[in-house]
Coordinates of C-alpha atoms and ligand atoms in Angstrom, one line a residue:
M1 CA 41.1 -35.7 5.0
P2 CA 38.6 -34.5 7.6
N3 CA 38.9 -30.8 6.8
A4 CA 39.1 -30.9 3.1
S5 CA 35.8 -29.1 2.6
D6 CA 37.0 -26.3 4.8
D7 CA 39.6 -25.5 2.2
L8 CA 37.3 -25.8 -0.7
F9 CA 34.4 -23.6 0.5
T10 CA 34.3 -20.4 2.4
R11 CA 31.7 -20.8 5.1
E12 CA 31.2 -17.2 5.8
D13 CA 30.7 -14.3 3.4
P14 CA 33.8 -12.2 4.1
I15 CA 32.2 -9.0 2.8
F16 CA 28.4 -9.0 3.4
A17 CA 26.8 -9.5 6.8
N18 CA 23.3 -8.8 5.6
K19 CA 23.2 -8.3 1.8
E20 CA 19.4 -8.2 1.7
L21 CA 19.6 -4.6 2.9
L22 CA 21.0 -3.6 -0.4
E23 CA 18.8 -5.8 -2.6
I24 CA 16.4 -4.0 -5.0
N25 CA 13.2 -5.1 -3.4
H26 CA 14.2 -4.6 0.1
L27 CA 11.7 -2.3 1.9
P28 CA 13.6 -0.4 4.6
G29 CA 12.0 -0.3 7.9
E30 CA 11.2 2.5 10.3
G31 CA 14.2 4.8 10.8
R32 CA 15.9 3.8 7.6
I33 CA 13.9 6.1 5.4
V34 CA 16.0 9.2 5.4
G35 CA 15.3 12.7 4.2
R36 CA 11.7 12.2 3.3
D37 CA 10.0 13.5 6.5
D38 CA 8.0 16.2 4.7
E39 CA 6.9 14.0 1.9
I40 CA 5.8 11.3 4.3
S41 CA 3.9 13.6 6.5
N42 CA 2.2 15.3 3.5
L43 CA 1.1 11.9 2.2
A44 CA -0.1 10.8 5.6
T45 CA -2.2 14.0 5.9
A46 CA -3.8 13.3 2.5
V47 CA -4.9 9.8 3.5
N48 CA -5.5 10.5 7.1
P49 CA -9.3 10.5 7.0
A50 CA -9.1 6.8 6.2
I51 CA -8.3 6.2 9.9
F52 CA -11.8 7.4 10.8
G53 CA -13.3 5.3 8.0
Q54 CA -13.7 8.3 5.8
S55 CA -12.6 8.8 2.2
P56 CA -8.9 9.5 1.8
S57 CA -7.8 12.1 -0.8
N58 CA -6.7 10.7 -4.1
V59 CA -3.1 11.5 -4.6
L60 CA -0.7 11.8 -7.5
I61 CA 3.0 11.6 -6.8
Y62 CA 5.6 12.8 -9.3
G63 CA 9.3 12.7 -9.3
K64 CA 12.4 11.4 -11.0
T65 CA 13.5 7.9 -10.8
G66 CA 14.9 6.7 -7.4
T67 CA 13.5 9.6 -5.4
G68 CA 11.6 7.3 -3.0
K69 CA 8.1 7.6 -4.4
S70 CA 7.3 3.9 -4.4
L71 CA 9.0 3.4 -1.0
C72 CA 7.1 6.3 0.7
A73 CA 3.8 5.3 -0.8
K74 CA 4.1 1.8 0.5
Y75 CA 5.4 2.9 3.9
V76 CA 2.6 5.4 4.5
S77 CA 0.0 2.9 3.3
Q78 CA 1.4 0.2 5.6
R79 CA 1.4 2.6 8.6
L80 CA -2.2 3.7 7.8
V81 CA -3.4 0.2 7.8
E82 CA -1.8 -0.4 11.2
T83 CA -3.1 2.8 12.7
A84 CA -6.6 2.2 11.3
S85 CA -6.7 -1.3 12.9
E86 CA -5.9 0.2 16.3
E87 CA -9.0 2.3 15.7
A88 CA -11.0 -0.8 14.8
V89 CA -11.3 0.4 11.2
K90 CA -10.8 -2.4 8.7
A91 CA -8.3 -1.2 6.2
T92 CA -5.8 -2.6 3.7
F93 CA -3.9 -1.5 0.6
A94 CA -3.2 -3.0 -2.8
Y95 CA -0.1 -2.4 -4.8
V96 CA -0.2 -2.5 -8.6
D97 CA 2.9 -2.2 -10.8
C98 CA 1.2 -0.9 -13.9
A99 CA 4.4 -1.6 -16.0
Q100 CA 3.5 -5.2 -15.4
D101 CA -0.3 -5.0 -15.3
T102 CA -0.8 -2.6 -18.2
T103 CA -4.4 -3.5 -19.2
E104 CA -7.5 -2.6 -17.2
T105 CA -8.4 -6.3 -16.8
Q106 CA -4.9 -7.2 -15.4
A107 CA -4.9 -4.3 -13.0
V108 CA -8.4 -5.0 -11.6
Q109 CA -7.5 -8.7 -11.3
T110 CA -4.4 -7.9 -9.3
I111 CA -6.3 -5.6 -7.0
A112 CA -9.1 -8.0 -6.4
D113 CA -6.8 -10.9 -5.9
S114 CA -4.5 -9.1 -3.5
V115 CA -7.3 -7.8 -1.2
N116 CA -9.5 -10.9 -1.3
R117 CA -9.5 -13.4 1.5
S118 CA -11.6 -16.1 -0.1
E119 CA -12.2 -17.9 3.2
V120 CA -14.0 -14.8 4.4
T121 CA -15.7 -13.7 1.2
G122 CA -16.2 -17.1 -0.6
I123 CA -15.3 -15.2 -3.8
K124 CA -12.7 -16.5 -6.2
V125 CA -10.5 -14.3 -8.4
P126 CA -9.0 -16.5 -11.1
D127 CA -5.8 -15.3 -12.8
K128 CA -7.5 -15.0 -16.1
G129 CA -10.6 -16.0 -17.9
L130 CA -13.2 -13.6 -16.6
S131 CA -14.4 -10.5 -18.4
T132 CA -13.3 -7.1 -17.2
S133 CA -16.8 -6.3 -15.9
T134 CA -16.9 -9.6 -13.9
Y135 CA -13.6 -8.8 -12.3
Y136 CA -15.0 -5.4 -11.3
K137 CA -18.2 -6.9 -9.8
R138 CA -16.1 -9.3 -7.7
L139 CA -13.8 -6.5 -6.6
W140 CA -16.7 -4.4 -5.4
R141 CA -18.2 -7.3 -3.5
I142 CA -14.9 -8.1 -1.9
L143 CA -14.3 -4.6 -0.8
D144 CA -17.8 -4.2 0.7
A145 CA -17.6 -7.6 2.4
Q146 CA -14.2 -7.1 4.1
Y147 CA -13.2 -3.5 4.4
D148 CA -14.0 0.0 5.6
V149 CA -11.2 1.6 3.6
V150 CA -8.8 0.5 0.9
L151 CA -5.9 2.3 -0.6
I152 CA -4.8 1.4 -4.1
I153 CA -1.3 2.3 -5.1
L154 CA -1.0 2.5 -8.9
D155 CA 2.7 2.6 -9.4
E156 CA 4.1 3.7 -12.8
I157 CA 0.5 4.8 -13.6
D158 CA 1.6 6.2 -16.9
K159 CA 2.2 2.7 -18.2
L160 CA -1.5 1.9 -18.1
S161 CA -2.9 1.5 -21.6
D162 CA -5.8 3.7 -20.9
D163 CA -7.6 5.7 -18.2
D164 CA -10.6 3.4 -17.8
I165 CA -9.6 1.9 -14.5
L166 CA -8.9 5.3 -13.0
M167 CA -12.4 6.4 -14.0
Q168 CA -13.9 3.3 -12.3
L169 CA -11.8 3.5 -9.1
S170 CA -12.2 7.2 -8.6
R171 CA -15.9 7.1 -9.1
A172 CA -16.8 3.8 -7.5
G173 CA -18.3 5.4 -4.5
E174 CA -20.3 8.1 -6.3
A175 CA -21.5 5.6 -8.9
G176 CA -22.9 3.4 -6.1
K177 CA -20.6 0.4 -7.0
I178 CA -19.5 0.1 -3.4
D179 CA -21.4 1.4 -0.4
Q180 CA -19.6 0.4 2.7
C181 CA -16.0 0.7 1.6
K182 CA -14.2 3.9 0.8
L183 CA -11.4 4.0 -1.8
G184 CA -8.3 6.1 -2.1
V185 CA -6.0 6.0 -5.1
I186 CA -2.3 6.8 -4.9
G187 CA -1.0 7.2 -8.5
I188 CA 2.8 7.4 -9.0
S189 CA 4.6 8.5 -12.1
N190 CA 8.0 9.7 -13.2
K191 CA 6.6 11.3 -16.3
I192 CA 5.9 14.9 -15.5
Q193 CA 3.7 15.2 -18.6
Y194 CA 1.5 12.3 -17.6
K195 CA -1.3 14.5 -16.3
D196 CA -1.6 16.4 -19.5
R197 CA -2.7 13.2 -21.2
M198 CA -5.4 12.4 -18.7
D199 CA -9.1 12.7 -19.3
E200 CA -10.4 15.9 -17.7
R201 CA -12.9 14.1 -15.5
V202 CA -10.4 11.6 -14.3
K203 CA -7.9 14.4 -13.6
S204 CA -10.3 16.3 -11.4
S205 CA -11.0 13.3 -9.2
L206 CA -7.7 11.6 -9.2
C207 CA -5.5 14.6 -8.6
E208 CA -7.0 16.0 -5.5
R209 CA -3.5 16.3 -4.1
E210 CA -0.2 16.3 -5.9
F211 CA 3.3 15.9 -4.6
V212 CA 6.6 16.2 -6.3
F213 CA 9.6 14.3 -4.8
P214 CA 12.8 16.2 -5.5
P215 CA 16.1 14.3 -6.2
Y216 CA 18.4 13.6 -3.2
D217 CA 21.5 15.7 -2.5
A218 CA 24.9 14.1 -1.6
N219 CA 24.2 14.4 2.1
Q220 CA 20.9 12.7 1.9
L221 CA 22.4 9.9 -0.3
R222 CA 25.2 9.5 2.2
D223 CA 22.6 9.2 5.1
I224 CA 20.6 6.7 3.1
M225 CA 23.7 4.5 2.5
D226 CA 25.0 4.9 6.0
A227 CA 21.6 3.7 7.3
R228 CA 22.3 0.4 5.4
S229 CA 26.0 0.0 6.0
D230 CA 25.3 -2.9 8.4
A231 CA 24.8 -4.8 5.2
F232 CA 28.6 -5.2 5.4
R233 CA 30.7 -6.9 8.0
D234 CA 32.3 -4.7 10.5
G235 CA 35.4 -2.9 9.3
V236 CA 35.0 -4.1 5.7
L237 CA 33.7 -0.9 4.3
D238 CA 36.4 1.6 3.7
P239 CA 35.3 5.0 5.2
S240 CA 35.7 6.8 2.0
T241 CA 33.5 4.5 -0.1
I242 CA 30.1 5.8 0.9
P243 CA 30.9 9.5 0.6
R244 CA 32.4 8.8 -2.8
A245 CA 29.4 6.9 -4.0
A246 CA 27.1 9.6 -2.7
A247 CA 29.0 12.3 -4.4
L248 CA 28.9 10.5 -7.7
A249 CA 25.2 9.6 -7.5
A250 CA 24.2 13.1 -6.4
R251 CA 26.1 14.8 -9.2
E252 CA 24.5 12.6 -11.8
H253 CA 20.9 12.1 -10.8
G254 CA 20.2 12.2 -7.1
D255 CA 18.9 8.7 -7.5
A256 CA 18.9 6.6 -4.3
R257 CA 18.4 3.3 -6.2
K258 CA 21.6 4.0 -8.1
A259 CA 23.5 4.9 -5.0
I260 CA 22.5 1.7 -3.3
D261 CA 23.3 -0.3 -6.4
I262 CA 26.7 1.2 -6.5
L263 CA 27.3 0.2 -3.0
R264 CA 26.1 -3.4 -3.6
Y265 CA 28.2 -3.8 -6.7
A266 CA 31.3 -2.3 -5.0
G267 CA 30.9 -5.1 -2.4
E268 CA 30.5 -7.7 -5.1
I269 CA 33.6 -6.5 -6.8
A270 CA 35.5 -6.8 -3.5
Q271 CA 34.1 -10.4 -3.2
S272 CA 35.1 -11.4 -6.7
T273 CA 38.6 -10.0 -6.5
A274 CA 39.0 -11.5 -3.0
A275 CA 39.8 -8.1 -1.6
S276 CA 39.4 -7.8 2.2
T277 CA 37.8 -4.4 2.1
V278 CA 35.4 -2.4 -0.1
R279 CA 37.6 0.3 -1.4
E280 CA 36.8 3.7 -2.9
E281 CA 38.3 2.7 -6.3
F282 CA 35.7 -0.1 -6.7
V283 CA 33.1 2.6 -6.8
T284 CA 34.1 3.8 -10.2
Q285 CA 33.6 0.3 -11.7
A286 CA 30.4 -0.2 -9.8
R287 CA 29.1 3.0 -11.1
Q288 CA 29.3 1.8 -14.7
R289 CA 27.3 -1.2 -14.0
A290 CA 24.7 0.7 -12.0
E291 CA 24.4 3.1 -14.8
T292 CA 23.6 0.4 -17.3
D293 CA 21.0 -1.1 -14.9
R294 CA 19.5 2.2 -14.3
F295 CA 19.0 2.9 -17.9
R296 CA 17.6 -0.5 -18.6
E297 CA 15.1 0.0 -15.8
L298 CA 14.2 3.5 -17.0
I299 CA 13.2 2.3 -20.4
R300 CA 11.4 -0.8 -19.2
G301 CA 7.9 -0.8 -20.6
S302 CA 8.5 2.3 -22.7
T303 CA 6.9 2.4 -26.1
P304 CA 8.9 1.4 -29.3
H305 CA 8.8 5.0 -30.5
S306 CA 10.2 6.3 -27.3
R307 CA 13.1 3.9 -27.8
Y308 CA 13.5 4.8 -31.5
V309 CA 14.0 8.4 -30.5
L310 CA 16.7 7.5 -28.1
Q311 CA 18.3 5.2 -30.6
A312 CA 18.4 8.0 -33.1
L313 CA 20.2 10.2 -30.6
A314 CA 22.6 7.5 -29.7
M315 CA 23.4 6.9 -33.4
L316 CA 24.0 10.6 -33.9
S317 CA 26.3 10.8 -30.9
L318 CA 28.3 7.8 -31.8
S319 CA 28.9 9.0 -35.3
N320 CA 29.6 12.6 -34.4
E321 CA 31.6 12.2 -31.1
R322 CA 32.7 15.8 -30.9
Q323 CA 29.4 17.4 -31.5
D324 CA 27.5 18.5 -28.4
G325 CA 23.8 18.2 -29.2
F326 CA 21.7 17.7 -32.2
R327 CA 18.7 19.8 -33.5
T328 CA 15.2 18.4 -33.4
S329 CA 15.0 18.2 -37.2
R330 CA 18.2 16.1 -37.3
V331 CA 17.0 13.7 -34.6
Y332 CA 13.7 13.4 -36.4
E333 CA 15.4 12.5 -39.7
V334 CA 17.3 9.7 -38.1
Y335 CA 14.2 8.6 -36.2
E336 CA 12.2 8.4 -39.4
N337 CA 14.9 6.2 -40.9
I338 CA 14.8 3.9 -37.9
C339 CA 11.0 3.7 -38.2
T340 CA 11.3 2.8 -41.9
G341 CA 13.8 0.1 -41.0
Q342 CA 11.4 -1.3 -38.4
G343 CA 8.5 -1.2 -40.8
S344 CA 6.6 1.2 -38.6
D345 CA 4.9 4.5 -39.4
S346 CA 6.7 7.4 -37.8
L347 CA 5.0 9.7 -35.3
S348 CA 4.5 13.4 -36.0
L349 CA 7.3 15.8 -35.2
R350 CA 5.2 17.2 -32.4
R351 CA 4.9 13.8 -30.7
V352 CA 8.6 13.2 -31.1
R353 CA 9.2 16.6 -29.4
D354 CA 7.1 15.4 -26.5
L355 CA 9.0 12.1 -26.3
L356 CA 12.2 14.1 -26.2
K357 CA 10.8 16.2 -23.4
E358 CA 10.0 13.1 -21.4
H359 CA 13.5 11.8 -21.8
A360 CA 14.8 15.2 -20.7
F361 CA 12.7 15.1 -17.5
L362 CA 14.3 11.8 -16.6
D363 CA 17.8 13.2 -17.3
I364 CA 18.3 10.7 -20.1
I365 CA 18.9 13.6 -22.4
E366 CA 19.6 17.3 -21.9
Q367 CA 17.9 20.0 -24.0
S368 CA 19.4 23.4 -24.6
K369 CA 17.9 26.4 -26.4
H370 CA 19.9 28.3 -29.0
S371 CA 19.3 31.4 -31.0
G372 CA 20.4 31.0 -34.6
G373 CA 20.3 34.7 -35.4
S374 CA 17.5 36.6 -37.1
A375 CA 17.3 34.4 -40.2
E376 CA 16.9 31.2 -38.2
G377 CA 15.1 32.1 -35.1
S378 CA 15.7 29.9 -32.0
Y379 CA 16.0 26.2 -31.9
T380 CA 16.5 23.4 -29.4
K381 CA 19.4 20.9 -29.3
H382 CA 19.3 17.5 -27.7
Q383 CA 22.2 15.7 -26.1
L384 CA 22.4 12.3 -24.5
L385 CA 23.4 12.4 -20.8
E386 CA 23.7 8.6 -20.7
D387 CA 26.7 7.1 -22.3
P388 CA 25.6 6.5 -26.0
Q389 CA 27.3 3.1 -26.0
V390 CA 25.2 2.1 -23.0
V391 CA 22.1 3.4 -24.7
R392 CA 22.8 1.5 -27.9
D393 CA 23.7 -1.7 -26.1
V394 CA 20.7 -1.7 -23.9
L395 CA 18.3 -0.8 -26.7
S396 CA 19.7 -3.6 -28.9
E397 CA 19.2 -6.1 -26.1
E398 CA 15.6 -5.1 -26.1
V399 CA 15.0 -5.7 -29.8
G400 CA 12.2 -8.1 -30.4
T401 CA 10.7 -7.8 -26.9
Ligands
ATP1 N1 14.7 8.2 1.7 C1 15.1 6.9 1.5 N2 15.7 6.2 2.5 C2 16.1 5.0 2.3 N3 16.1 4.3 1.2 C3 15.5 5.0 0.1 C4 15.0 6.3 0.2 N4 14.6 6.7 -1.0 C5 14.7 5.7 -1.8 N5 15.3 4.6 -1.2 C6 15.7 3.3 -1.8 O1 16.1 3.6 -3.1 C7 15.4 2.7 -4.0 C8 14.6 3.5 -5.0 O2 13.5 4.1 -4.3 P1 12.0 4.0 -4.9 O3 11.8 2.7 -5.5 O4 11.0 4.4 -3.9 O5 12.1 5.1 -6.1 P2 11.0 5.7 -7.1 O6 10.9 7.1 -6.8 O7 9.8 4.9 -6.9 O8 11.7 5.5 -8.5 P3 11.0 5.0 -9.9 O9 10.4 6.3 -10.5 O10 12.2 4.5 -10.7 O11 10.0 4.0 -9.6 C9 14.7 1.7 -3.2 O12 15.5 0.6 -3.0 C10 14.5 2.4 -1.9 O13 14.4 1.5 -0.8
MG2 MG1 8.9 3.5 -8.2

């Protein structure tokens, strides 16, 4: 049976030609970043002095999830390093995911380790075991030994447990910790209220420039997906698939990650059903899965109380299906019960209001103002935009983590 294996296995993927283009961590190259020309050029202007070996401005980037913040920050940093090297300026950048490195020590360690070339500096940066101040001392020595300019991207900066590292980084030059090397910090957050929590001194040095990335519209999402359609084999992608996915994703959030996820999942559905083309109808199914993923990612690293608030709203929605929205006091009651059940003290009503606002900014919930007549005054109602079932399921997965 010389050809038996040919019957058993498919040697070529019938759907995808280059699936990496649709994977989460794929960093699109030149020409594949669509619809962010202004944002990229503003960022470039802010850090431009680095090319002459001068201090770049510190930048804070805000915007909803999937609006290209991390992508553009990395892209501009990469380009800066290349251009600086053409000018014989030694530059590099470090990327820290603060949802992963939440403590000051972890973040400094990551920065020091990622910019260190121990064969040049003779300095070691162990994964753990040193005090925070020792990591800092090594970082300053590494920076001065190797570089003229370093950009530090602190992504998901709101997940840091405190502002100490921001204080250190933004003042390293002034404080005489480093003398050769100039530092620039690019902070990224999807919490619009993040800045309000920041220490005044940190705020003034860290937020020299602020940029807000708007959600994408359907045309931009279509262009973003079109630019990656070579992930699929020729002729496999039904022409209506991308426009449909773009329309859905734009209507819901303007989130490019979700749009790309929908496209990848639609391809996977075609694969698993042995369909020869990726058809428009797969988009609907793919959307469900993308939505669950998106919500899981949105609440990654969020505090227990931030989750309890959502859980409260999900419980209310599931038990009162026909009601559109619940008043703050009602949400707070259920939230308090959840806290009791978890053996945890509840936060003040004011803090819960803030948490609800954060969720509203990310389009997890929607808030509406109502006037209850002269006796009651006005009040706010909160409604989940995510499917309550999805919220409940994802939150219950997370229990105990
Ligand atoms: N303008 C664009 N062109 C091409 N691809 C894009 C564009 N914007 C975003 N993407 C892709 O969409 C995904 C999400 O983008 P990115 O990670 O930059 O979002 P973000 O704003 O950092 O979101 P979050 O707040 O959730 O971290 C990435 O896979 C990215 O490659
Ligand atoms: Mg990001």
